[in-house]
């Protein structure tokens, strides 16, 4: 019984400290996609102990859909920092919960109940001031969840607020802190989003180092240089494969006045990643008459975790995108398709691209073979009509797909993507695969990677708009490539030619 008593004590604290989170002048609003303020949108703030202790807002095994894109913007105002959170949903919602808490501290949280009169994809805007020193460099967790037609969506963002003294634009780059945040909605794929420094710093690159801490030992996993650009954020994605540990990033800038490893290095909070599935250990102490009670308690406890999507043994989707590289704009379209799959598919999704022209290389052949076997989806991008007649499929890949098509039933989905400038015919081996013409069939294509039918309007979402724009540009370039310049040779017999002048005596 000691276990249950301890759990009750941990999950229901006596005091909730919300004053340390967004100290004053906080606002939360519903806005339409055109950024106009939405009427009939109401909010209710809750700081109850019971709500703060809930590990998930919605206890269901269907919590798999990514709620949408979240952009955090931190600005320095006088002696405090002003944080603006813009949440762009990719799902329709009528009721949503926004929870802001100190990461790992059940005694510090705020929960906003947001409601509207209808189901729509209105964005959420949450602004707040961070004053004083209580919240400096503490890890904070932003969670969003919603329900629509028994479909549940969620989002998880981790961030910390830098010291305003070192976040001003007058601070030299050797001491200037960088604001960033981590999207870990998908435990297999965590995304670091860096807020670019102002142009006055003349940053050329951002250096990102990835670390995993386990048993008090930190291991560097990866180092990348990201080109500096001005926008909402500079994104870096890292695949964890749900390897257990505490993951964190170190971010620094490279500029003319500040060479590599000279500028200030900003460390992000640590994200704790656990393997799917949580072991349940219960010590049974007592006489035989307690056994039925313990078994019943075990059933209830197991049932609780079974209904919490965060701890489910969810299958990991493995998507393989096969493509034959062509002109530059087409290759950019392929990458945009991959970005859309990663953005709009279920959280437990890993996407790998395979260049079909390099499969004959031994290292690539093994990579391709292993990933085909592990894949749940194989996406073939039909080449442009400007290319030669080959499909790009090598012998090994061709035979693998051939065997898949022979099966009466298969858990592996075969998909063909056709673009406006693609060849009319697809390889005969893929004739039975599902065909999608982008961007016309985009919703159906994205639903191929979801266990439920998601009805959403993607037309206003940045990732979709980027894909649509790249397809349009690639289509124009394909037409230009296909045009053969006409060379017209004219000859005027009345005028003397250079050769005639040479032979005159």
CSV table of C-alpha atoms in Angstrom, one decimal:
chain,number,residue,atom,x,y,z
A,1,UNK,CA,0.0,0.0,0.0
A,2,UNK,CA,3.0,2.3,0.4
A,3,UNK,CA,3.3,2.6,-3.4
A,4,UNK,CA,-0.2,4.0,-3.7
A,5,UNK,CA,0.3,6.5,-0.9
A,6,UNK,CA,3.5,7.8,-2.4
A,7,UNK,CA,1.9,8.2,-5.8
A,8,UNK,CA,-1.1,10.1,-4.4
A,9,UNK,CA,1.3,12.4,-2.5
A,10,UNK,CA,3.4,13.1,-5.6
A,11,UNK,CA,0.5,13.7,-8.0
A,12,UNK,CA,-1.5,16.0,-5.8
A,13,UNK,CA,0.7,18.7,-4.3
A,14,UNK,CA,-0.8,21.0,-1.7
A,15,UNK,CA,0.4,24.3,-3.4
A,16,UNK,CA,0.5,25.3,-7.0
A,17,UNK,CA,2.9,28.1,-7.9
A,18,UNK,CA,1.8,29.8,-11.1
A,19,UNK,CA,3.1,33.2,-10.4
A,20,UNK,CA,6.6,32.3,-11.8
A,21,UNK,CA,5.1,31.5,-15.2
A,22,UNK,CA,4.4,34.6,-17.4
A,23,UNK,CA,4.3,37.0,-14.5
A,24,UNK,CA,2.0,39.6,-15.9
A,25,UNK,CA,0.3,41.0,-18.9
A,26,UNK,CA,-0.4,37.6,-20.4
A,27,UNK,CA,-3.0,37.2,-23.2
A,28,UNK,CA,-4.4,34.2,-25.1
A,29,UNK,CA,-6.5,34.7,-28.2
A,30,UNK,CA,-8.1,32.8,-31.1
A,31,UNK,CA,-7.3,34.2,-34.5
A,32,UNK,CA,-8.4,33.4,-37.9
A,33,UNK,CA,-5.9,32.2,-40.5
A,34,UNK,CA,-5.8,35.8,-41.9
A,35,UNK,CA,-4.7,36.8,-38.4
A,36,UNK,CA,-7.9,38.7,-37.6
A,37,UNK,CA,-9.2,38.3,-34.1
A,38,UNK,CA,-11.8,35.6,-33.8
A,39,UNK,CA,-15.1,36.4,-32.2
A,40,UNK,CA,-16.9,34.1,-29.7
A,41,UNK,CA,-13.7,32.6,-28.4
A,42,UNK,CA,-13.5,32.1,-24.6
A,43,UNK,CA,-10.7,31.1,-22.3
A,44,UNK,CA,-10.6,29.9,-18.7
A,45,UNK,CA,-7.5,29.7,-16.6
A,46,UNK,CA,-7.0,26.8,-14.2
A,47,UNK,CA,-4.3,26.3,-11.7
A,48,UNK,CA,-5.8,23.4,-9.8
A,49,UNK,CA,-3.5,20.7,-8.4
A,50,UNK,CA,-5.5,17.9,-10.0
A,51,UNK,CA,-5.1,19.3,-13.6
A,52,UNK,CA,-1.4,20.1,-13.1
A,53,UNK,CA,-0.7,16.5,-12.2
A,54,UNK,CA,-2.2,15.0,-15.3
A,55,UNK,CA,0.6,13.5,-17.5
A,56,UNK,CA,-1.7,13.8,-20.5
A,57,UNK,CA,-4.7,16.0,-21.2
A,58,UNK,CA,-6.6,13.3,-23.0
A,59,UNK,CA,-6.3,9.7,-21.8
A,60,UNK,CA,-6.8,7.7,-25.0
A,61,UNK,CA,-4.9,5.4,-27.3
A,62,UNK,CA,-5.6,7.7,-30.3
A,63,UNK,CA,-3.4,10.6,-29.2
A,64,UNK,CA,-1.3,10.4,-32.3
A,65,UNK,CA,-1.9,13.4,-34.4
A,66,UNK,CA,0.4,16.4,-34.4
A,67,UNK,CA,-1.7,19.5,-33.4
A,68,UNK,CA,0.2,21.8,-35.7
A,69,UNK,CA,3.2,24.2,-36.0
A,70,UNK,CA,4.3,26.3,-33.1
A,71,UNK,CA,6.5,29.3,-33.4
A,72,UNK,CA,8.0,31.0,-30.4
A,73,UNK,CA,9.4,34.5,-30.6
A,74,UNK,CA,11.3,36.1,-27.7
A,75,UNK,CA,11.9,39.8,-27.6
A,76,UNK,CA,13.8,41.9,-25.1
A,77,UNK,CA,11.8,44.8,-23.6
A,78,UNK,CA,13.6,47.1,-21.0
A,79,UNK,CA,14.3,44.8,-18.1
A,80,UNK,CA,12.3,41.8,-19.0
A,81,UNK,CA,11.6,39.4,-21.9
A,82,UNK,CA,8.4,39.2,-23.9
A,83,UNK,CA,7.5,35.8,-25.3
A,84,UNK,CA,5.0,35.4,-28.2
A,85,UNK,CA,3.7,31.9,-28.9
A,86,UNK,CA,1.9,31.4,-32.3
A,87,UNK,CA,0.3,28.1,-32.7
A,88,UNK,CA,-0.9,27.2,-36.2
A,89,UNK,CA,-3.1,24.1,-36.1
A,90,UNK,CA,-3.2,21.4,-38.8
A,91,UNK,CA,-6.4,20.0,-37.5
A,92,UNK,CA,-9.8,21.5,-36.9
A,93,UNK,CA,-10.7,22.0,-33.3
A,94,UNK,CA,-13.5,23.4,-31.1
A,95,UNK,CA,-12.0,22.9,-27.7
A,96,UNK,CA,-8.3,23.0,-26.9
A,97,UNK,CA,-6.2,22.9,-23.8
A,98,UNK,CA,-2.9,24.9,-23.4
A,99,UNK,CA,-0.8,24.0,-20.5
A,100,UNK,CA,2.4,25.8,-19.5
A,101,UNK,CA,4.4,24.3,-16.7
A,102,UNK,CA,7.9,24.0,-15.3
A,103,UNK,CA,9.3,20.8,-16.8
A,104,UNK,CA,9.3,18.1,-14.2
A,105,UNK,CA,7.7,20.2,-11.5
A,106,UNK,CA,4.1,19.4,-10.7
A,107,UNK,CA,3.8,22.4,-8.4
A,108,UNK,CA,4.2,25.0,-11.2
A,109,UNK,CA,1.7,25.2,-14.0
A,110,UNK,CA,-1.1,27.1,-15.8
A,111,UNK,CA,-3.8,25.6,-17.9
A,112,UNK,CA,-6.0,27.5,-20.3
A,113,UNK,CA,-9.3,26.0,-21.6
A,114,UNK,CA,-10.0,27.5,-25.0
A,115,UNK,CA,-13.3,27.1,-26.7
A,116,UNK,CA,-15.1,28.3,-29.8
A,117,UNK,CA,-18.6,27.9,-31.3
A,118,UNK,CA,-17.5,25.8,-34.3
A,119,UNK,CA,-14.8,23.4,-35.5
A,120,UNK,CA,-12.2,25.3,-37.5
A,121,UNK,CA,-8.4,25.7,-37.9
A,122,UNK,CA,-8.2,29.0,-36.0
A,123,UNK,CA,-4.7,29.7,-34.7
A,124,UNK,CA,-3.9,30.3,-31.1
A,125,UNK,CA,-1.8,33.3,-29.9
A,126,UNK,CA,-0.4,33.3,-26.4
A,127,UNK,CA,1.7,36.3,-25.3
A,128,UNK,CA,3.3,36.9,-21.9
A,129,UNK,CA,5.9,38.9,-20.0
A,130,UNK,CA,8.7,37.2,-18.0
A,131,UNK,CA,9.8,39.4,-15.3
A,132,UNK,CA,12.2,39.0,-12.4
A,133,UNK,CA,14.7,36.2,-12.0
A,134,UNK,CA,12.5,33.3,-10.9
A,135,UNK,CA,12.1,31.8,-14.4
A,136,UNK,CA,15.5,32.4,-15.8
A,137,UNK,CA,17.0,29.4,-17.5
A,138,UNK,CA,14.5,27.0,-15.9
A,139,UNK,CA,13.0,24.4,-18.3
A,140,UNK,CA,9.4,25.1,-19.3
A,141,UNK,CA,7.0,22.8,-21.1
A,142,UNK,CA,4.2,24.0,-23.4
A,143,UNK,CA,1.6,21.4,-24.2
A,144,UNK,CA,-1.4,21.7,-26.5
A,145,UNK,CA,-4.2,19.2,-27.0
A,146,UNK,CA,-7.6,19.1,-28.7
A,147,UNK,CA,-10.4,16.8,-29.6
A,148,UNK,CA,-12.6,16.7,-32.8
A,149,UNK,CA,-14.8,13.8,-33.9
A,150,UNK,CA,-13.1,11.5,-31.4
A,151,UNK,CA,-9.7,12.4,-33.0
A,152,UNK,CA,-7.1,13.7,-30.6
A,153,UNK,CA,-4.2,15.9,-31.4
A,154,UNK,CA,-1.3,17.1,-29.2
A,155,UNK,CA,1.9,19.1,-29.2
A,156,UNK,CA,4.9,19.3,-26.8
A,157,UNK,CA,7.5,22.1,-26.8
A,158,UNK,CA,10.4,22.5,-24.3
A,159,UNK,CA,12.2,25.9,-23.8
A,160,UNK,CA,13.9,28.1,-21.3
A,161,UNK,CA,14.0,31.9,-20.9
A,162,UNK,CA,17.6,33.4,-21.2
A,163,UNK,CA,18.8,36.1,-18.9
A,164,UNK,CA,17.6,39.4,-20.3
A,165,UNK,CA,21.0,41.0,-19.4
A,166,UNK,CA,22.6,38.8,-22.1
A,167,UNK,CA,19.7,38.8,-24.6
A,168,UNK,CA,20.0,42.4,-25.6
A,169,UNK,CA,21.2,43.4,-29.1
A,170,UNK,CA,23.9,45.6,-27.5
A,171,UNK,CA,25.6,42.5,-26.1
A,172,UNK,CA,28.7,41.4,-28.1
A,173,UNK,CA,28.4,37.9,-29.8
A,174,UNK,CA,31.0,36.5,-27.4
A,175,UNK,CA,28.4,36.8,-24.6
A,176,UNK,CA,25.1,37.0,-26.5
A,177,UNK,CA,22.6,34.2,-25.6
A,178,UNK,CA,20.5,32.5,-28.2
A,179,UNK,CA,16.9,31.6,-27.8
A,180,UNK,CA,15.8,28.2,-29.0
A,181,UNK,CA,13.1,25.6,-28.3
A,182,UNK,CA,12.6,21.8,-28.8
A,183,UNK,CA,9.6,20.1,-30.4
A,184,UNK,CA,9.5,16.6,-28.9
A,185,UNK,CA,6.0,15.6,-29.8
A,186,UNK,CA,7.5,12.6,-31.5
A,187,UNK,CA,10.0,10.9,-29.2
A,188,UNK,CA,11.8,9.4,-32.2
A,189,UNK,CA,12.3,12.7,-34.0
A,190,UNK,CA,13.1,15.8,-31.9
A,191,UNK,CA,13.4,19.2,-33.7
A,192,UNK,CA,15.5,22.1,-32.5
A,193,UNK,CA,14.2,25.5,-33.6
A,194,UNK,CA,16.6,28.4,-33.3
A,195,UNK,CA,15.5,32.0,-33.3
A,196,UNK,CA,18.0,33.8,-35.6
A,197,UNK,CA,20.0,36.7,-34.2
A,198,UNK,CA,19.5,40.1,-35.8
A,199,UNK,CA,21.4,40.9,-39.0
A,200,UNK,CA,23.6,43.3,-37.1
A,201,UNK,CA,25.6,40.3,-35.8
A,202,UNK,CA,26.4,39.2,-39.4
A,203,UNK,CA,26.2,35.5,-38.5
A,204,UNK,CA,27.2,33.1,-41.3
A,205,UNK,CA,26.5,29.8,-39.6
A,206,UNK,CA,25.0,28.3,-36.4
A,207,UNK,CA,26.9,25.4,-34.9
A,208,UNK,CA,24.7,22.8,-33.3
A,209,UNK,CA,26.0,20.0,-31.1
A,210,UNK,CA,23.8,17.1,-30.0
A,211,UNK,CA,24.4,15.4,-26.6
A,212,UNK,CA,22.8,12.5,-24.8
A,213,UNK,CA,23.3,12.1,-21.1
A,214,UNK,CA,22.8,8.7,-19.5
A,215,UNK,CA,23.9,7.7,-16.0
A,216,UNK,CA,25.5,11.1,-15.5
A,217,UNK,CA,27.7,10.7,-18.5
A,218,UNK,CA,27.3,12.9,-21.6
A,219,UNK,CA,28.1,11.7,-25.1
A,220,UNK,CA,28.3,13.9,-28.1
A,221,UNK,CA,26.2,12.4,-30.9
A,222,UNK,CA,26.4,14.8,-33.8
A,223,UNK,CA,27.7,18.2,-34.9
A,224,UNK,CA,26.2,20.3,-37.7
A,225,UNK,CA,26.7,23.7,-39.2
A,226,UNK,CA,23.5,25.4,-40.3
A,227,UNK,CA,23.5,28.3,-42.7
A,228,UNK,CA,22.2,31.5,-41.2
A,229,UNK,CA,19.0,32.9,-42.6
A,230,UNK,CA,16.4,35.4,-41.4
A,231,UNK,CA,13.0,33.8,-40.8
A,232,UNK,CA,10.8,32.4,-38.1
A,233,UNK,CA,13.3,29.8,-37.1
A,234,UNK,CA,16.3,27.7,-38.2
A,235,UNK,CA,15.3,24.1,-37.8
A,236,UNK,CA,17.5,21.1,-37.0
A,237,UNK,CA,16.0,17.6,-36.7
A,238,UNK,CA,17.6,14.7,-34.9
A,239,UNK,CA,16.4,11.1,-35.0
A,240,UNK,CA,16.7,9.5,-31.5
A,241,UNK,CA,15.1,6.1,-32.4
A,242,UNK,CA,13.7,6.3,-28.9
A,243,UNK,CA,17.1,5.6,-27.4
A,244,UNK,CA,16.7,6.3,-23.7
A,245,UNK,CA,18.5,9.2,-22.2
A,246,UNK,CA,18.4,13.0,-21.6
A,247,UNK,CA,19.0,14.8,-24.9
A,248,UNK,CA,20.1,18.4,-25.2
A,249,UNK,CA,21.7,20.8,-27.7
A,250,UNK,CA,24.5,23.3,-27.6
A,251,UNK,CA,24.1,26.3,-30.0
A,252,UNK,CA,26.7,28.9,-30.9
A,253,UNK,CA,27.3,31.3,-33.8
A,254,UNK,CA,30.1,31.7,-36.3
A,255,UNK,CA,30.7,35.2,-37.6
A,256,UNK,CA,33.6,37.3,-38.9
A,257,UNK,CA,34.1,38.9,-35.4
A,258,UNK,CA,33.6,35.6,-33.7
A,259,UNK,CA,35.2,32.4,-35.2
A,260,UNK,CA,34.1,28.9,-34.4
A,261,UNK,CA,33.9,28.0,-30.7
A,262,UNK,CA,34.7,31.5,-29.7
A,263,UNK,CA,31.2,32.9,-29.4
A,264,UNK,CA,29.0,32.2,-26.3
A,265,UNK,CA,27.6,28.6,-26.3
A,266,UNK,CA,23.9,28.4,-25.3
A,267,UNK,CA,22.7,25.0,-23.9
A,268,UNK,CA,19.1,24.0,-24.2
A,269,UNK,CA,17.1,22.2,-21.5
A,270,UNK,CA,17.4,18.4,-21.4
A,271,UNK,CA,14.6,16.3,-22.9
A,272,UNK,CA,14.1,13.0,-21.2
A,273,UNK,CA,13.4,10.2,-23.8
A,274,UNK,CA,12.2,6.8,-22.6
A,275,UNK,CA,11.7,3.6,-24.6
A,276,UNK,CA,8.0,2.9,-25.4
A,277,UNK,CA,6.4,0.8,-22.8
A,278,UNK,CA,6.7,1.3,-19.1
A,279,UNK,CA,7.4,-1.7,-16.8
A,280,UNK,CA,5.1,-2.1,-13.9
A,281,UNK,CA,6.6,-3.4,-10.7
A,282,UNK,CA,4.5,-4.0,-7.6
A,283,UNK,CA,5.7,-5.6,-4.4
A,284,UNK,CA,3.1,-7.9,-2.9
A,285,UNK,CA,3.4,-8.0,0.9
A,286,UNK,CA,0.8,-9.6,3.1
A,287,UNK,CA,-1.4,-12.6,3.7
A,288,UNK,CA,-3.2,-14.5,1.0
A,289,UNK,CA,-6.4,-12.6,1.4
A,290,UNK,CA,-4.7,-9.5,0.0
A,291,UNK,CA,-3.9,-11.2,-3.3
A,292,UNK,CA,-7.4,-10.5,-5.0
A,293,UNK,CA,-7.2,-6.9,-3.9
A,294,UNK,CA,-3.6,-6.5,-5.3
A,295,UNK,CA,-4.6,-8.2,-8.6
A,296,UNK,CA,-7.6,-5.9,-9.0
A,297,UNK,CA,-5.4,-2.8,-8.2
A,298,UNK,CA,-2.9,-4.1,-10.8
A,299,UNK,CA,-5.7,-4.3,-13.4
A,300,UNK,CA,-6.8,-0.8,-12.7
A,301,UNK,CA,-3.2,0.5,-12.8
A,302,UNK,CA,-2.4,-1.3,-16.1
A,303,UNK,CA,-5.7,0.0,-17.6
A,304,UNK,CA,-4.7,3.5,-16.7
A,305,UNK,CA,-1.4,3.3,-18.5
A,306,UNK,CA,-3.0,1.5,-21.4
A,307,UNK,CA,-5.2,4.5,-22.0
A,308,UNK,CA,-2.4,7.0,-21.8
A,309,UNK,CA,-1.0,7.5,-25.3
A,310,UNK,CA,2.4,8.6,-24.1
A,311,UNK,CA,3.3,5.2,-22.8
A,312,UNK,CA,1.9,3.0,-25.5
A,313,UNK,CA,4.0,0.5,-27.5
A,314,UNK,CA,3.0,2.3,-30.6
A,315,UNK,CA,4.4,1.0,-33.9
A,316,UNK,CA,7.0,3.1,-35.6
A,317,UNK,CA,6.2,4.0,-39.2
A,318,UNK,CA,9.2,3.7,-41.5
A,319,UNK,CA,8.7,5.5,-44.8
A,320,UNK,CA,11.1,5.0,-47.7
A,321,UNK,CA,11.0,7.6,-50.5
A,322,UNK,CA,12.5,6.3,-53.8
A,323,UNK,CA,13.4,8.9,-56.3
A,324,UNK,CA,15.6,9.3,-59.4
A,325,UNK,CA,17.5,12.6,-59.2
A,326,UNK,CA,16.9,15.0,-62.0
A,327,UNK,CA,17.2,18.8,-62.4
A,328,UNK,CA,17.6,20.9,-59.3
A,329,UNK,CA,14.0,22.1,-58.9
A,330,UNK,CA,12.7,18.6,-59.1
A,331,UNK,CA,15.1,17.4,-56.4
A,332,UNK,CA,13.8,20.3,-54.2
A,333,UNK,CA,10.2,19.0,-54.8
A,334,UNK,CA,11.2,15.6,-53.5
A,335,UNK,CA,12.6,17.1,-50.3
A,336,UNK,CA,9.5,19.2,-49.9
A,337,UNK,CA,7.4,16.0,-50.2
A,338,UNK,CA,9.5,14.4,-47.4
A,339,UNK,CA,9.0,17.6,-45.3
A,340,UNK,CA,5.2,17.3,-45.7
A,341,UNK,CA,5.2,13.6,-44.7
A,342,UNK,CA,7.2,14.4,-41.6
A,343,UNK,CA,5.1,17.4,-40.7
A,344,UNK,CA,1.6,15.9,-41.2
A,345,UNK,CA,2.0,12.2,-40.6
A,346,UNK,CA,1.6,10.5,-37.2
A,347,UNK,CA,4.3,11.3,-34.6
A,348,UNK,CA,5.9,7.8,-34.7
A,349,UNK,CA,7.1,8.2,-38.3
A,350,UNK,CA,10.7,8.1,-39.6
A,351,UNK,CA,11.4,9.1,-43.3
A,352,UNK,CA,14.5,8.1,-45.3
A,353,UNK,CA,15.2,9.1,-48.9
A,354,UNK,CA,17.0,6.7,-51.3
A,355,UNK,CA,18.8,8.0,-54.4
A,356,UNK,CA,18.1,5.2,-56.9
A,357,UNK,CA,21.2,6.1,-59.0
A,358,UNK,CA,23.5,5.2,-56.0
A,359,UNK,CA,22.0,1.9,-54.9
A,360,UNK,CA,24.7,-0.1,-56.7
A,361,UNK,CA,27.2,1.3,-54.2
A,362,UNK,CA,27.8,-1.3,-51.5
A,363,UNK,CA,27.1,0.9,-48.5
A,364,UNK,CA,24.0,2.4,-50.1
A,365,UNK,CA,22.8,-1.1,-51.3
A,366,UNK,CA,22.9,-2.4,-47.7
A,367,UNK,CA,21.2,0.7,-46.4
A,368,UNK,CA,18.5,0.4,-49.1
A,369,UNK,CA,18.0,-3.4,-48.4
A,370,UNK,CA,17.7,-3.0,-44.7
A,371,UNK,CA,15.3,-0.1,-44.9
A,372,UNK,CA,13.1,-1.8,-47.5
A,373,UNK,CA,12.7,-4.7,-45.2
A,374,UNK,CA,11.8,-2.5,-42.2
A,375,UNK,CA,9.6,-0.1,-44.1
A,376,UNK,CA,5.9,0.3,-43.6
A,377,UNK,CA,5.5,2.6,-46.6
A,378,UNK,CA,7.4,2.8,-49.9
A,379,UNK,CA,6.8,6.0,-51.9
A,380,UNK,CA,8.0,6.1,-55.5
A,381,UNK,CA,8.3,9.6,-57.1
A,382,UNK,CA,7.7,9.3,-60.8
A,383,UNK,CA,10.6,10.9,-62.7
A,384,UNK,CA,10.1,14.0,-64.9
A,385,UNK,CA,9.3,13.5,-68.6
A,386,UNK,CA,12.5,15.3,-69.5
A,387,UNK,CA,14.5,12.3,-68.3
A,388,UNK,CA,15.4,9.2,-70.1
A,389,UNK,CA,13.1,6.2,-70.2
A,390,UNK,CA,14.6,4.3,-67.3
A,391,UNK,CA,12.6,4.1,-64.1
A,392,UNK,CA,15.7,4.2,-61.9
A,393,UNK,CA,14.7,1.0,-60.1
A,394,UNK,CA,17.6,-1.3,-59.6
A,395,UNK,CA,17.4,-5.1,-59.7
A,396,UNK,CA,17.2,-5.6,-56.0
A,397,UNK,CA,14.5,-2.9,-55.4
A,398,UNK,CA,12.6,-4.1,-58.4
A,399,UNK,CA,12.4,-7.7,-57.2
A,400,UNK,CA,11.6,-6.6,-53.6
A,401,UNK,CA,8.6,-4.6,-54.9
A,402,UNK,CA,7.6,-7.5,-57.2
A,403,UNK,CA,7.4,-9.9,-54.3
A,404,UNK,CA,5.3,-7.4,-52.3
A,405,UNK,CA,2.8,-7.1,-55.2
A,406,UNK,CA,2.4,-10.9,-55.3
A,407,UNK,CA,1.2,-11.0,-51.7
A,408,UNK,CA,-2.6,-11.1,-51.2
A,409,UNK,CA,-2.3,-9.0,-48.1
A,410,UNK,CA,0.6,-6.9,-46.9
A,411,UNK,CA,1.2,-4.5,-44.1
A,412,UNK,CA,3.5,-2.5,-46.3
A,413,UNK,CA,1.9,0.2,-48.4
A,414,UNK,CA,3.1,1.0,-52.0
A,415,UNK,CA,2.5,4.6,-53.1
A,416,UNK,CA,3.3,6.4,-56.4
A,417,UNK,CA,3.6,10.2,-56.5
A,418,UNK,CA,2.9,11.8,-59.9
A,419,UNK,CA,3.7,15.5,-60.5
A,420,UNK,CA,2.4,17.8,-63.3
A,421,UNK,CA,5.7,17.3,-65.2
A,422,UNK,CA,6.1,13.5,-64.5
A,423,UNK,CA,6.2,10.8,-67.1
A,424,UNK,CA,2.7,9.6,-68.1
A,425,UNK,CA,3.5,6.0,-67.5
A,426,UNK,CA,4.7,4.5,-64.2
A,427,UNK,CA,6.8,1.3,-64.0
A,428,UNK,CA,4.5,-1.7,-64.6
A,429,UNK,CA,5.6,-3.3,-61.3
A,430,UNK,CA,3.8,-0.4,-59.5
A,431,UNK,CA,0.6,-0.5,-61.5
A,432,UNK,CA,-1.3,-1.9,-58.5
A,433,UNK,CA,0.1,0.7,-56.1
A,434,UNK,CA,-2.0,3.7,-54.9
A,435,UNK,CA,-1.4,6.7,-57.2
A,436,UNK,CA,-1.5,10.3,-56.1
A,437,UNK,CA,-1.3,13.4,-58.3
A,438,UNK,CA,0.2,16.3,-56.3
A,439,UNK,CA,-1.0,18.7,-55.2
A,440,UNK,CA,-4.5,17.7,-56.1
A,441,UNK,CA,-4.5,14.5,-54.1
A,442,UNK,CA,-2.5,15.9,-51.2
A,443,UNK,CA,-5.0,15.2,-48.4
A,444,UNK,CA,-5.5,11.6,-49.5
A,445,UNK,CA,-1.8,11.1,-49.8
A,446,UNK,CA,-1.1,12.4,-46.3
A,447,UNK,CA,-3.9,10.2,-44.9
A,448,UNK,CA,-2.0,7.2,-46.2
A,449,UNK,CA,0.4,7.7,-43.3
A,450,UNK,CA,-2.4,7.9,-40.7
A,451,UNK,CA,-4.4,5.2,-39.0
A,452,UNK,CA,-7.5,7.5,-39.0
A,453,UNK,CA,-9.0,9.7,-41.6
A,454,UNK,CA,-7.9,13.3,-40.9
A,455,UNK,CA,-10.1,16.0,-42.5
A,456,UNK,CA,-8.0,19.1,-42.6
A,457,UNK,CA,-7.5,22.1,-44.9
A,458,UNK,CA,-3.8,22.2,-45.7
A,459,UNK,CA,-4.0,25.0,-48.2
A,460,UNK,CA,-3.0,27.7,-45.7
A,461,UNK,CA,-0.2,25.8,-44.0
A,462,UNK,CA,3.4,26.8,-44.6
A,463,UNK,CA,4.7,23.4,-45.4
A,464,UNK,CA,2.0,22.7,-48.0
A,465,UNK,CA,2.3,26.1,-49.5
A,466,UNK,CA,6.1,25.6,-49.9
A,467,UNK,CA,5.5,22.3,-51.7
A,468,UNK,CA,2.9,23.8,-54.0
A,469,UNK,CA,5.2,26.6,-54.9
A,470,UNK,CA,8.2,24.3,-55.6
A,471,UNK,CA,6.0,22.1,-57.8
A,472,UNK,CA,4.9,25.1,-59.8
A,473,UNK,CA,8.5,26.4,-60.3
A,474,UNK,CA,9.7,22.9,-61.2
A,475,UNK,CA,6.9,22.5,-63.8
A,476,UNK,CA,8.0,25.7,-65.5
A,477,UNK,CA,11.6,24.6,-65.5
A,478,UNK,CA,10.7,21.2,-67.0
A,479,UNK,CA,8.9,23.0,-69.9
A,480,UNK,CA,11.9,25.2,-70.5
A,481,UNK,CA,14.2,22.1,-70.6
A,482,UNK,CA,11.9,20.4,-73.1
A,483,UNK,CA,12.0,23.4,-75.5
A,484,UNK,CA,14.6,22.8,-78.2
A,485,UNK,CA,16.0,26.1,-79.5
A,486,UNK,CA,15.4,26.6,-83.2
A,487,UNK,CA,18.4,27.6,-85.2
A,488,UNK,CA,17.5,29.4,-88.5
A,489,UNK,CA,20.2,29.8,-91.1
A,490,UNK,CA,19.6,32.6,-93.7
A,491,UNK,CA,21.6,33.4,-96.8
A,492,UNK,CA,21.5,36.5,-98.8
A,493,UNK,CA,22.9,35.8,-102.3
A,494,UNK,CA,22.9,39.4,-103.4
A,495,UNK,CA,25.6,40.5,-100.8
A,496,UNK,CA,29.2,39.6,-101.2
A,497,UNK,CA,30.5,37.0,-98.8
A,498,UNK,CA,33.8,37.0,-96.9
A,499,UNK,CA,34.9,34.0,-98.9
A,500,UNK,CA,34.1,35.8,-102.2
A,501,UNK,CA,36.3,38.7,-101.3
A,502,UNK,CA,39.2,36.3,-100.5
A,503,UNK,CA,39.1,34.6,-103.9
A,504,UNK,CA,38.9,37.9,-105.9
A,505,UNK,CA,42.1,38.9,-107.7
